[in-house]
Coordinates of N, CA and C and ligand atoms in Angstrom, one line a residue:
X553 N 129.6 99.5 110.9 CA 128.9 98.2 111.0 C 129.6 97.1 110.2
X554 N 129.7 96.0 111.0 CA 130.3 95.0 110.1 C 129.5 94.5 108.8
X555 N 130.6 93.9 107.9 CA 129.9 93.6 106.5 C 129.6 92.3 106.7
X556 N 128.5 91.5 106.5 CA 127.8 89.9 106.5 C 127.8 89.9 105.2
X557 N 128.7 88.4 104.9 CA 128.4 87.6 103.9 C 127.7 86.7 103.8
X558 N 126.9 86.3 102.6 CA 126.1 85.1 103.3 C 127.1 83.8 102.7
X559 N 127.7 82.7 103.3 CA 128.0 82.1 102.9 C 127.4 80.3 103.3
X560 N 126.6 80.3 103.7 CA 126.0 79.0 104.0 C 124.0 79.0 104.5
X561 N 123.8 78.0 104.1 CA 122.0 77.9 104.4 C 121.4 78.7 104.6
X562 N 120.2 79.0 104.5 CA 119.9 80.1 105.4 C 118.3 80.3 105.0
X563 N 117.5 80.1 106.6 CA 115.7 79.7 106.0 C 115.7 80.7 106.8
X564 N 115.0 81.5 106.1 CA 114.1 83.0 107.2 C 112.6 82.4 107.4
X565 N 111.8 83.1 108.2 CA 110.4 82.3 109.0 C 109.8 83.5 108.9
X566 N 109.0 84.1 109.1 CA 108.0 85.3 109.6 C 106.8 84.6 109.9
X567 N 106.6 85.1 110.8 CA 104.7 84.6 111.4 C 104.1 85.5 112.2
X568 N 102.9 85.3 112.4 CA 101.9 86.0 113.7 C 102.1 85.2 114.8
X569 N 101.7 85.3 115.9 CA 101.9 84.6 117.2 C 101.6 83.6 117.2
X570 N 102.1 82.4 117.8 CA 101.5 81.2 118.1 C 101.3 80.1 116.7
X571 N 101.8 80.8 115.2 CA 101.1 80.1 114.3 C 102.0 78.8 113.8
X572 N 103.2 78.4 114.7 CA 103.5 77.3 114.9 C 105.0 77.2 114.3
X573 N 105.6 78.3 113.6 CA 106.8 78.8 113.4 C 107.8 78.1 114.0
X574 N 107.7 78.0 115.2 CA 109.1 77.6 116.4 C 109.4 76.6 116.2
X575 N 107.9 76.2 116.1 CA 107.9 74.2 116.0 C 108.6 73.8 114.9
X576 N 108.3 74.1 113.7 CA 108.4 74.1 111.8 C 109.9 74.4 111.9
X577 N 110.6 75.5 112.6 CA 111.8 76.0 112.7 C 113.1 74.6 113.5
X578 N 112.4 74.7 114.3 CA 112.5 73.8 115.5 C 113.3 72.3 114.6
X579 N 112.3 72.0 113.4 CA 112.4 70.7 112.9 C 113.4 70.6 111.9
X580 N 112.9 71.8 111.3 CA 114.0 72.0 110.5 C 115.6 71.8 110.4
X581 N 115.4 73.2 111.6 CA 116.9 72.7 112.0 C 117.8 71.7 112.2
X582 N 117.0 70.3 113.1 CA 117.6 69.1 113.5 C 117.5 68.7 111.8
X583 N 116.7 68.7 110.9 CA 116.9 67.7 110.0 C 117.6 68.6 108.8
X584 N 118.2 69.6 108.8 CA 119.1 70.2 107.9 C 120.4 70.7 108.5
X585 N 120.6 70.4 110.0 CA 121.3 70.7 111.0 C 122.3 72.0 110.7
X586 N 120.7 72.7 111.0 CA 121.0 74.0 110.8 C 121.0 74.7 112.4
X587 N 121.4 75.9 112.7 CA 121.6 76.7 114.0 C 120.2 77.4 114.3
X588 N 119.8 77.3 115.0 CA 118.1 77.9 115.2 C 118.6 79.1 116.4
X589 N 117.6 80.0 115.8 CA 117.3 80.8 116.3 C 115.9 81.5 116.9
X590 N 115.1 81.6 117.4 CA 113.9 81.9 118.0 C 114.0 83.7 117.9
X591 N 113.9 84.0 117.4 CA 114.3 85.9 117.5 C 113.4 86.6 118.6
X592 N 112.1 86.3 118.7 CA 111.2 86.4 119.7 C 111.5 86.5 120.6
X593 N 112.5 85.6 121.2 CA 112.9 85.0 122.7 C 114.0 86.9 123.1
X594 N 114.5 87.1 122.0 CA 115.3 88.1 122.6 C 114.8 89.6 122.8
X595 N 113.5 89.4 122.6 CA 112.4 90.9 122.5 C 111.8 90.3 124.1
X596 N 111.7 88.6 123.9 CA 111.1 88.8 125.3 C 111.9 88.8 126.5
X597 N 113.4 88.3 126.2 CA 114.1 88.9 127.1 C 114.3 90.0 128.1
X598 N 114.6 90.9 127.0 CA 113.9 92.3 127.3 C 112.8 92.6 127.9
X599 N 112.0 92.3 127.7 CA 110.8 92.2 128.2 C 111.0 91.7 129.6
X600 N 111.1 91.0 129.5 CA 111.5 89.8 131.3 C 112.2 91.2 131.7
X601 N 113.7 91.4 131.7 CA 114.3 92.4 132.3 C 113.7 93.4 132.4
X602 N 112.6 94.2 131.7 CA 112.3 95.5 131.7 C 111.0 95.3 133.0
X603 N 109.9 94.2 132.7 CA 109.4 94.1 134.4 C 109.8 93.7 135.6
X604 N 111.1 93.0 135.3 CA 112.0 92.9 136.8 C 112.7 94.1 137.0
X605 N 113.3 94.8 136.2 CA 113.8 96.2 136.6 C 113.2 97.5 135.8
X606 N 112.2 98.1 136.3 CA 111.9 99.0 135.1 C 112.5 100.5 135.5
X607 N 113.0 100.5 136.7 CA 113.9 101.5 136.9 C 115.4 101.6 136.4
X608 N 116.1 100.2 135.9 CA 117.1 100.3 135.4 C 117.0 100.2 133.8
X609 N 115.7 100.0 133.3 CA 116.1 99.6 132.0 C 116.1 100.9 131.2
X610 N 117.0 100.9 130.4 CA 117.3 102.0 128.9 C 118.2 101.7 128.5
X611 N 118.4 102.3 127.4 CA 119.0 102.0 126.2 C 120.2 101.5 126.7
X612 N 121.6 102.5 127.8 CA 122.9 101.9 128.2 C 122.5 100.6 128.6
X613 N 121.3 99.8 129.7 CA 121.1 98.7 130.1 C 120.7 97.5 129.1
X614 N 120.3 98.0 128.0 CA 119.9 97.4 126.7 C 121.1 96.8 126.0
X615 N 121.5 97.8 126.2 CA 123.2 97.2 124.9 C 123.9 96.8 125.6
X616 N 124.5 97.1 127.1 CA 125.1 96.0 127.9 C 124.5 94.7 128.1
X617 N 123.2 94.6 127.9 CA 123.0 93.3 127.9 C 122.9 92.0 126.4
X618 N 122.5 93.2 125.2 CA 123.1 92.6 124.1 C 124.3 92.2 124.1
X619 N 125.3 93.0 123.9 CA 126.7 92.4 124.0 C 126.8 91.3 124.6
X620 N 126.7 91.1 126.0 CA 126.6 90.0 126.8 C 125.7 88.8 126.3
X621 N 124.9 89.4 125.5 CA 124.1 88.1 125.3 C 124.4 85.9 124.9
X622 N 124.1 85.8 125.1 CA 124.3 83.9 125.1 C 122.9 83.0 124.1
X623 N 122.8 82.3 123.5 CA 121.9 81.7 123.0 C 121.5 81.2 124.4
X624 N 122.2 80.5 125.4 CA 121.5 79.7 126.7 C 120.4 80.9 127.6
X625 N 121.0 82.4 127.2 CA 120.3 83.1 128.2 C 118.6 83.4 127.4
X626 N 118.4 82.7 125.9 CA 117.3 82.9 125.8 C 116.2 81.5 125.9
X627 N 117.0 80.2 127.0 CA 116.2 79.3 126.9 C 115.3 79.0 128.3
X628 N 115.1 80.4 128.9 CA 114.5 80.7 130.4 C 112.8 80.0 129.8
X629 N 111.9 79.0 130.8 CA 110.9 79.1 130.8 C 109.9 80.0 131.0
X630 N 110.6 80.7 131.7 CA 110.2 82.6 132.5 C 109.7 83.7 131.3
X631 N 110.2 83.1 130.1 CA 110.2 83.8 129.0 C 108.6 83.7 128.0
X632 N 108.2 82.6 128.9 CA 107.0 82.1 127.4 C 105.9 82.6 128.1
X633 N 105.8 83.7 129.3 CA 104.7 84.1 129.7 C 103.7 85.1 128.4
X634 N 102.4 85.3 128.8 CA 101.5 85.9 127.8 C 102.1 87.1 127.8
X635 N 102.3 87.6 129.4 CA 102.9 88.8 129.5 C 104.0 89.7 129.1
X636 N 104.4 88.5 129.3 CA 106.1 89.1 129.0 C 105.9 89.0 127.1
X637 N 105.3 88.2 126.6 CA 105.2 88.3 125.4 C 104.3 89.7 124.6
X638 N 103.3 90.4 125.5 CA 102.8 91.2 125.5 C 103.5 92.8 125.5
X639 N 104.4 93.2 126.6 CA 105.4 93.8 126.8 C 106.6 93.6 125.7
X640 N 106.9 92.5 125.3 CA 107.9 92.2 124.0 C 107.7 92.8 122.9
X641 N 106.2 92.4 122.8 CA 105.4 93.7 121.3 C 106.0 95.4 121.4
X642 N 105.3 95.7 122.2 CA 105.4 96.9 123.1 C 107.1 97.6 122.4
X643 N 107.9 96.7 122.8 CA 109.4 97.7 123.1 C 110.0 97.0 121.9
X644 N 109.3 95.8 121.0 CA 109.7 95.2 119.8 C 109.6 96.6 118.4
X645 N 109.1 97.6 119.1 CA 108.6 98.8 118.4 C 109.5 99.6 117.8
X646 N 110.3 99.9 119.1 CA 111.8 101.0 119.6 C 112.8 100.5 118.3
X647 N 113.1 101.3 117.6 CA 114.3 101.4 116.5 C 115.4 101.4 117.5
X648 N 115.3 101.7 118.2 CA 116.7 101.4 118.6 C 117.4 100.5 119.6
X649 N 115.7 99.8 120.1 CA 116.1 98.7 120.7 C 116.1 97.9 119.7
X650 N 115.5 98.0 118.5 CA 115.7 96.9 117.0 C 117.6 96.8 117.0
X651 N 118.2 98.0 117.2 CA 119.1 98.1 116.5 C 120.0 97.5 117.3
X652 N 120.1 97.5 118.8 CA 120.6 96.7 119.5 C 120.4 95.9 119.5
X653 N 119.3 94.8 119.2 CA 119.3 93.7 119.2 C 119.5 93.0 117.6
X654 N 120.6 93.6 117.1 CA 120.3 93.8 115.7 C 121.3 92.4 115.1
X655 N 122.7 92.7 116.2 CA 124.3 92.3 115.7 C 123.7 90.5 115.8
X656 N 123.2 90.1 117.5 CA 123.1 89.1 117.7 C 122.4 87.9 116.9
X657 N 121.3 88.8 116.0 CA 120.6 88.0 115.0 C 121.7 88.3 113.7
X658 N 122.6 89.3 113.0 CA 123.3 88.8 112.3 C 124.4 87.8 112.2
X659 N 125.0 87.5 113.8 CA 126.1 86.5 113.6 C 125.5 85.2 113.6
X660 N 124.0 85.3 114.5 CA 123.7 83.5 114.6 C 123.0 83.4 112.6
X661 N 122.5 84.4 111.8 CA 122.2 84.3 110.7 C 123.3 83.9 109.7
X662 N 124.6 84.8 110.0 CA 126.0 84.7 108.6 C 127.1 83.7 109.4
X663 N 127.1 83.9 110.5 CA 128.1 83.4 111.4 C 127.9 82.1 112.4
X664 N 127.3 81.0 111.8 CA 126.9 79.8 112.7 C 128.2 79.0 112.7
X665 N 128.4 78.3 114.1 CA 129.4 77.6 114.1 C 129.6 76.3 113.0
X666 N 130.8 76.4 113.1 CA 131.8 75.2 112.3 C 130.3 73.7 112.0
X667 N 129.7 73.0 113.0 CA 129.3 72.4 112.8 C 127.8 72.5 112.3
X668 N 127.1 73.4 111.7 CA 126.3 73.5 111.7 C 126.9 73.5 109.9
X669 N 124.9 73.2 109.0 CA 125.3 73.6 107.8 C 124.8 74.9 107.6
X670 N 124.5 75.9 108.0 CA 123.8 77.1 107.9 C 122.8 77.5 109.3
X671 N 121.7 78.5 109.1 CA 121.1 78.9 110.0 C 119.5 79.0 109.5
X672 N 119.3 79.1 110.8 CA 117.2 79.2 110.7 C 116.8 80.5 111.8
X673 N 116.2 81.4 111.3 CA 115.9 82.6 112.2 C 114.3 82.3 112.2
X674 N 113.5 82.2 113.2 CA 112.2 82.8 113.0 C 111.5 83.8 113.3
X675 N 110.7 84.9 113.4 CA 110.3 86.2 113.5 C 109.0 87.5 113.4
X676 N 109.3 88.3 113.1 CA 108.8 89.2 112.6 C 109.2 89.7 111.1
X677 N 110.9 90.1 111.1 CA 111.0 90.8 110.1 C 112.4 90.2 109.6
X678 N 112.8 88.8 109.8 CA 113.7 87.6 109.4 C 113.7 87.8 108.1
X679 N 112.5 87.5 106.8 CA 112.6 87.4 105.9 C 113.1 88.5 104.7
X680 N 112.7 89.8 105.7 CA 113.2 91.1 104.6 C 113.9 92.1 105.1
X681 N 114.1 91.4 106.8 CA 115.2 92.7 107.2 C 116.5 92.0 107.8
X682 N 116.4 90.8 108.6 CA 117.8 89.8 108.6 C 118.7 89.3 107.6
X683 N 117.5 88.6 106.7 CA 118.0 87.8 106.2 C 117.6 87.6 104.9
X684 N 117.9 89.2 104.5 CA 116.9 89.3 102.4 C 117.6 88.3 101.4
X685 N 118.8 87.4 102.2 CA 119.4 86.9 100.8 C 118.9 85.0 101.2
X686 N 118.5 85.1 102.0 CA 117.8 83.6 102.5 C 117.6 82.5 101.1
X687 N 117.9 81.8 101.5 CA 117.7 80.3 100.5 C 116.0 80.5 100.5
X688 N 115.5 80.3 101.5 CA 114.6 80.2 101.6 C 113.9 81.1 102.8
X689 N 112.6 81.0 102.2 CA 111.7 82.5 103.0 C 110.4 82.2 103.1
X690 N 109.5 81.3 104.4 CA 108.8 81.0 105.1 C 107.6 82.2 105.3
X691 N 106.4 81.9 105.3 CA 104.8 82.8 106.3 C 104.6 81.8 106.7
X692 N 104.3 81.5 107.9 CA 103.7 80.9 108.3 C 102.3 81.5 109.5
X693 N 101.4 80.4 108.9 CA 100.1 81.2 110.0 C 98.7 80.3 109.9
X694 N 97.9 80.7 110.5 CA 96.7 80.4 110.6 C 95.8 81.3 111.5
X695 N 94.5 80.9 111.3 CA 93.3 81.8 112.6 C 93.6 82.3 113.6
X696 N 93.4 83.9 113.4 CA 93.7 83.6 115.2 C 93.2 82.8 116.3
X697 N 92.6 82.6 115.7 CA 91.4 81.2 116.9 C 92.1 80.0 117.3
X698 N 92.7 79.9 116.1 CA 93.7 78.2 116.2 C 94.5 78.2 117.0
X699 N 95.3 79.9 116.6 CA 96.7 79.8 117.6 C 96.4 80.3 118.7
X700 N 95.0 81.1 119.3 CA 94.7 81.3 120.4 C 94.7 79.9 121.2
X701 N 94.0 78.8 120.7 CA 93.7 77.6 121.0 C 95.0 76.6 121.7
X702 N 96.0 77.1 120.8 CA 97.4 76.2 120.7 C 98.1 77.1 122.0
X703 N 98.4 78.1 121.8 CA 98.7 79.1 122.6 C 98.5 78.7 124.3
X704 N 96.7 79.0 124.2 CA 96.3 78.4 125.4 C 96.4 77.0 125.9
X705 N 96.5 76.3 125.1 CA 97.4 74.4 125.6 C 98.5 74.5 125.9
X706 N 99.6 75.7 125.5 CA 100.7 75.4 125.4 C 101.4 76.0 127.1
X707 N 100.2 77.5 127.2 CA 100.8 77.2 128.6 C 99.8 77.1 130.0
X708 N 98.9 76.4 129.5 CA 98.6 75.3 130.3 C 99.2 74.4 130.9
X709 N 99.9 73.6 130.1 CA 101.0 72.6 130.3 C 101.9 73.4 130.7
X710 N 102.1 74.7 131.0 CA 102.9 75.5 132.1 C 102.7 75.9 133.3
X711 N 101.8 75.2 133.2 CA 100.4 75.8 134.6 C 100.6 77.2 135.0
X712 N 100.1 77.8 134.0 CA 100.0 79.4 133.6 C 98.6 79.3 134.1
X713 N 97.8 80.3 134.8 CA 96.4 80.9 135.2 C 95.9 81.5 134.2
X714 N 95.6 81.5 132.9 CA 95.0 81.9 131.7 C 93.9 81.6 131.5
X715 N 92.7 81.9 130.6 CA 91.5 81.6 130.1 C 91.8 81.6 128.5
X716 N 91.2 81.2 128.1 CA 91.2 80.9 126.4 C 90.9 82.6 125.9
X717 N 90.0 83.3 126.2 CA 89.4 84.2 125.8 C 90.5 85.3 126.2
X718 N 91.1 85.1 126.8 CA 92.2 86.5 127.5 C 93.6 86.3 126.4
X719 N 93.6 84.9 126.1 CA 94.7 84.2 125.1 C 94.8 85.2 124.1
X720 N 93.1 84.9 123.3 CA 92.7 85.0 122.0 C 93.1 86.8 122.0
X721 N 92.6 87.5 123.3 CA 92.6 88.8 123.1 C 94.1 89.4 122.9
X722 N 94.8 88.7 123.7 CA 96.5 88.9 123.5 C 97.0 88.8 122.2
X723 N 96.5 87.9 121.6 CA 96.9 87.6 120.3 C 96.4 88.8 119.2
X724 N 95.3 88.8 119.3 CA 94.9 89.8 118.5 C 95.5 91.1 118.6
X725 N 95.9 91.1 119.9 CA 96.4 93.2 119.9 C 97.4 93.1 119.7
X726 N 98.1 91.8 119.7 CA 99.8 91.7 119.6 C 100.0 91.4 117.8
X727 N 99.0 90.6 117.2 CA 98.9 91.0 115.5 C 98.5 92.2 115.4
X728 N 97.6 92.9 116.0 CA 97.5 94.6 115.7 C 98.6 95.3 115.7
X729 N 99.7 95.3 116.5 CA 100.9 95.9 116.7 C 102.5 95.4 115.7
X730 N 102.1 94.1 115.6 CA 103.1 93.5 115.0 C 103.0 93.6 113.3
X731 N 101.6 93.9 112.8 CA 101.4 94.3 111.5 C 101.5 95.8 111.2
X732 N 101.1 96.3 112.3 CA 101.0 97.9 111.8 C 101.8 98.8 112.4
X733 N 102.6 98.3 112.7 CA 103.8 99.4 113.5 C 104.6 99.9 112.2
X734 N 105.4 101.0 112.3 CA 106.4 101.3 111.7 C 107.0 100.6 111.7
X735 N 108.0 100.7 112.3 CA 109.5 100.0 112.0 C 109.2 98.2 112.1
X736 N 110.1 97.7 111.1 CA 110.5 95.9 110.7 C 108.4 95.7 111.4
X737 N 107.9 96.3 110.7 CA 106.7 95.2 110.7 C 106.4 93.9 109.8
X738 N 105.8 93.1 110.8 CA 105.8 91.6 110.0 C 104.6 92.1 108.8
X739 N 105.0 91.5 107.6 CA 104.6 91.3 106.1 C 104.6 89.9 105.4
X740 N 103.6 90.3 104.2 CA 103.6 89.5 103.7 C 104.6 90.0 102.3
X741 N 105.4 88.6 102.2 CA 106.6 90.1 100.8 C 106.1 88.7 99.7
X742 N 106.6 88.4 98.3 CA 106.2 88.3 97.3 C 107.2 86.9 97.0
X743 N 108.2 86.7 97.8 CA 109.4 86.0 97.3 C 109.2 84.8 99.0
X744 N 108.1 84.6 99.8 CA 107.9 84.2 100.8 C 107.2 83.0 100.5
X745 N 107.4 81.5 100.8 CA 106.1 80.3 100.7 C 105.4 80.6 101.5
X746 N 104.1 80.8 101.6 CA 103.1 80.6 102.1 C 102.7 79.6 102.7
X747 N 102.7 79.0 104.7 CA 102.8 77.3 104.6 C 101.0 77.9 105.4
X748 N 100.5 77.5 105.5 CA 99.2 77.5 106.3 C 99.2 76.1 107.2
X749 N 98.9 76.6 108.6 CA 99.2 75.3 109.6 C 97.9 75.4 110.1
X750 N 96.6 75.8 109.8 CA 95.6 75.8 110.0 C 95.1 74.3 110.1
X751 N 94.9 73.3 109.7 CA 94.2 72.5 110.1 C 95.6 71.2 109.4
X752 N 96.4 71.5 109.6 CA 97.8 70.8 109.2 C 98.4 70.4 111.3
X753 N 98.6 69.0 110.9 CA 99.6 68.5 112.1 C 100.9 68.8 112.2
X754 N 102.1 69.0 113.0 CA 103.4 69.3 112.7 C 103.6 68.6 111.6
X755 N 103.9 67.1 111.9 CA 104.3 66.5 110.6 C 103.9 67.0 109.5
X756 N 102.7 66.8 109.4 CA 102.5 67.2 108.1 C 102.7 68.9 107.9
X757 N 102.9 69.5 108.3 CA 103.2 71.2 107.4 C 104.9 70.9 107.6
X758 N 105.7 70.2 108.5 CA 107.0 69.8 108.1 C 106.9 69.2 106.8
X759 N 106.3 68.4 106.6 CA 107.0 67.5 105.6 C 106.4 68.6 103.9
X760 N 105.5 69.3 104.5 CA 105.7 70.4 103.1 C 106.6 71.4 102.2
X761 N 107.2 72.0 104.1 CA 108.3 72.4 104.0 C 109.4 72.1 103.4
X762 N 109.5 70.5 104.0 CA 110.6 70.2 103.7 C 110.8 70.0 102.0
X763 N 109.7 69.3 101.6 CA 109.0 69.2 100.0 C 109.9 70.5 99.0
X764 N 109.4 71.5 99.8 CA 110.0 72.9 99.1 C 111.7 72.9 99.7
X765 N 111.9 72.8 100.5 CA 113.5 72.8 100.2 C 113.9 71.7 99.5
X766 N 113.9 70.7 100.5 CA 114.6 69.1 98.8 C 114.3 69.4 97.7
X767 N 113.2 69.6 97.0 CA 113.2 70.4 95.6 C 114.5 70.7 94.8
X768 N 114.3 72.4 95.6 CA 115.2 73.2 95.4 C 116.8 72.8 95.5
X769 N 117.4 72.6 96.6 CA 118.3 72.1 96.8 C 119.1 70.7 95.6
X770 N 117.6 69.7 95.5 CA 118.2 69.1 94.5 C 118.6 69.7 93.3
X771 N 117.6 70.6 92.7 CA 117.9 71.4 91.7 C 119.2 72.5 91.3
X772 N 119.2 73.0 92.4 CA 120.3 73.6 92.6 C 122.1 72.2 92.9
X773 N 122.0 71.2 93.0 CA 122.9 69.9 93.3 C 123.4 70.3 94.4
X774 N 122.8 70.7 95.4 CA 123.5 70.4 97.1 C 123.0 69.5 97.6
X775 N 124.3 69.0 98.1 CA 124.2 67.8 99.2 C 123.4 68.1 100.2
X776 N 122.6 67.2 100.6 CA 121.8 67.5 101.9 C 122.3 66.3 103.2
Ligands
C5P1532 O1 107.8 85.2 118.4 P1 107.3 85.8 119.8 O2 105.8 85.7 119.8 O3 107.9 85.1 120.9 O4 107.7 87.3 119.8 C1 107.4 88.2 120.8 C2 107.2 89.6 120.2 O5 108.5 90.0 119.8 C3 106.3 89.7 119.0 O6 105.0 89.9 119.3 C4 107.0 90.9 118.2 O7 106.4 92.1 118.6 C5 108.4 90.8 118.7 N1 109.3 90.3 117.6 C6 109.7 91.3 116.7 N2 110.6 90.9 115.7 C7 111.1 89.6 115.7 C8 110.6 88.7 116.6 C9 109.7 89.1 117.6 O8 109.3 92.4 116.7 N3 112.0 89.3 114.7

């Protein structure tokens, strides 16, 4: 296995579903012009592929398609279904589809292009299994109610055929699975900010965030 050094930025995220992570990550990035990553998107990849072919998919089909992987191949709108997010939990399970999907999140973490100043992963298990040496190390969450709520707005404006109640229940089995699995389950670890977006607008849980890295950063004398 190759050796990762960490030599530039680097914000790990962990969350429950929906709890507004992408967005937070999302902002970040443009304003520390850092390389974003969505980790999610490549479990639901998988996902997508495994119910358009479930007779081809295994492990050889798995790792030929990591290898090949592209950051453009995880910006399908195909991807943000409940379903396919549902199915994602499911095979997010497999150690050894972890492991395959393992390389692509270390190069966009140690290895971001020339123009960037470092990198932003958001996830499941970013903060203590990507990326333990992170500048910075992100929980972000709220009710499941909230993000059932946000959830269901969000693919609405997809013109997805959902009910709020079917949302909420997705969510909950998908935190059942996502806390209590064995392998890289999401945690709470000790060395993590805690941002709560519960009754917080983007702006404002950005500009908290942000509060904690400028801090820091000044403290430490990097340029921002
Ligand atoms: O973040 P998102 O909700 O799109 O992730 C879909 C699923 O992928 C999650 O419910 C989780 O089971 C899995 N996942 C994971 N590890 C990550 C990111 C996502 O297991 N780092």
């Amino acid at each position: 296995m190759k050796n990762y050094k960490k030599t530039c930025l680097q914000v790990a995220i962990d969350s429950p579903a929906a709890a507004g992570a992408g967005t937070q990550a999302k902002l970040i990035s443009k304003h520390y012009k850092l390389l974003y990553l969505d980790s999610g998107k490549i479990y639901r990849l998988l996902a997508y592929l495994k119910i358009k072919n479930p007779k081809k998919f295994n492990y050889a089909f798995v790792s030929e398609k990591m290898k090949a992987l592209k950051m453009s191949d995880l910006q399908s709108k195909r991807l943000l279904s409940d379903d396919v997010g549902s199915v994602a939990s499911v095979i997010a399970k497999d150690i050894k589809i972890r492991k395959l999907a393992h390389n692509f999140q270390m190069e966009c973490a140690y290895n971001p292009s020339k123009k960037y100043k470092g990198s932003i992963i958001d996830g499941r298990d970013i903060t203590y299994n990507i990326m333990p040496e992170a500048d910075f190390k992100f929980f972000i969450t709220a009710s499941a109610k909230t993000r059932a709520l946000r959830r269901y707005k969000e693919l609405k404006g997809l013109n997805k055929k959902i009910s709020l109640n079917e949302v909420l229940k997705n969510i909950k089995k998908r935190d059942k699975s996502d806390y209590n699995r064995k392998v890289s389950p999401l945690k709470r670890t000790k060395d993590q900010y805690l941002i709560s977006s519960e009754n917080e607008s983007k702006r404002s849980c950005f500009l908290k965030i942000k509060k904690i890295i400028d801090k820091k950063l000044t403290l430490n004398g990097n340029i921002q």
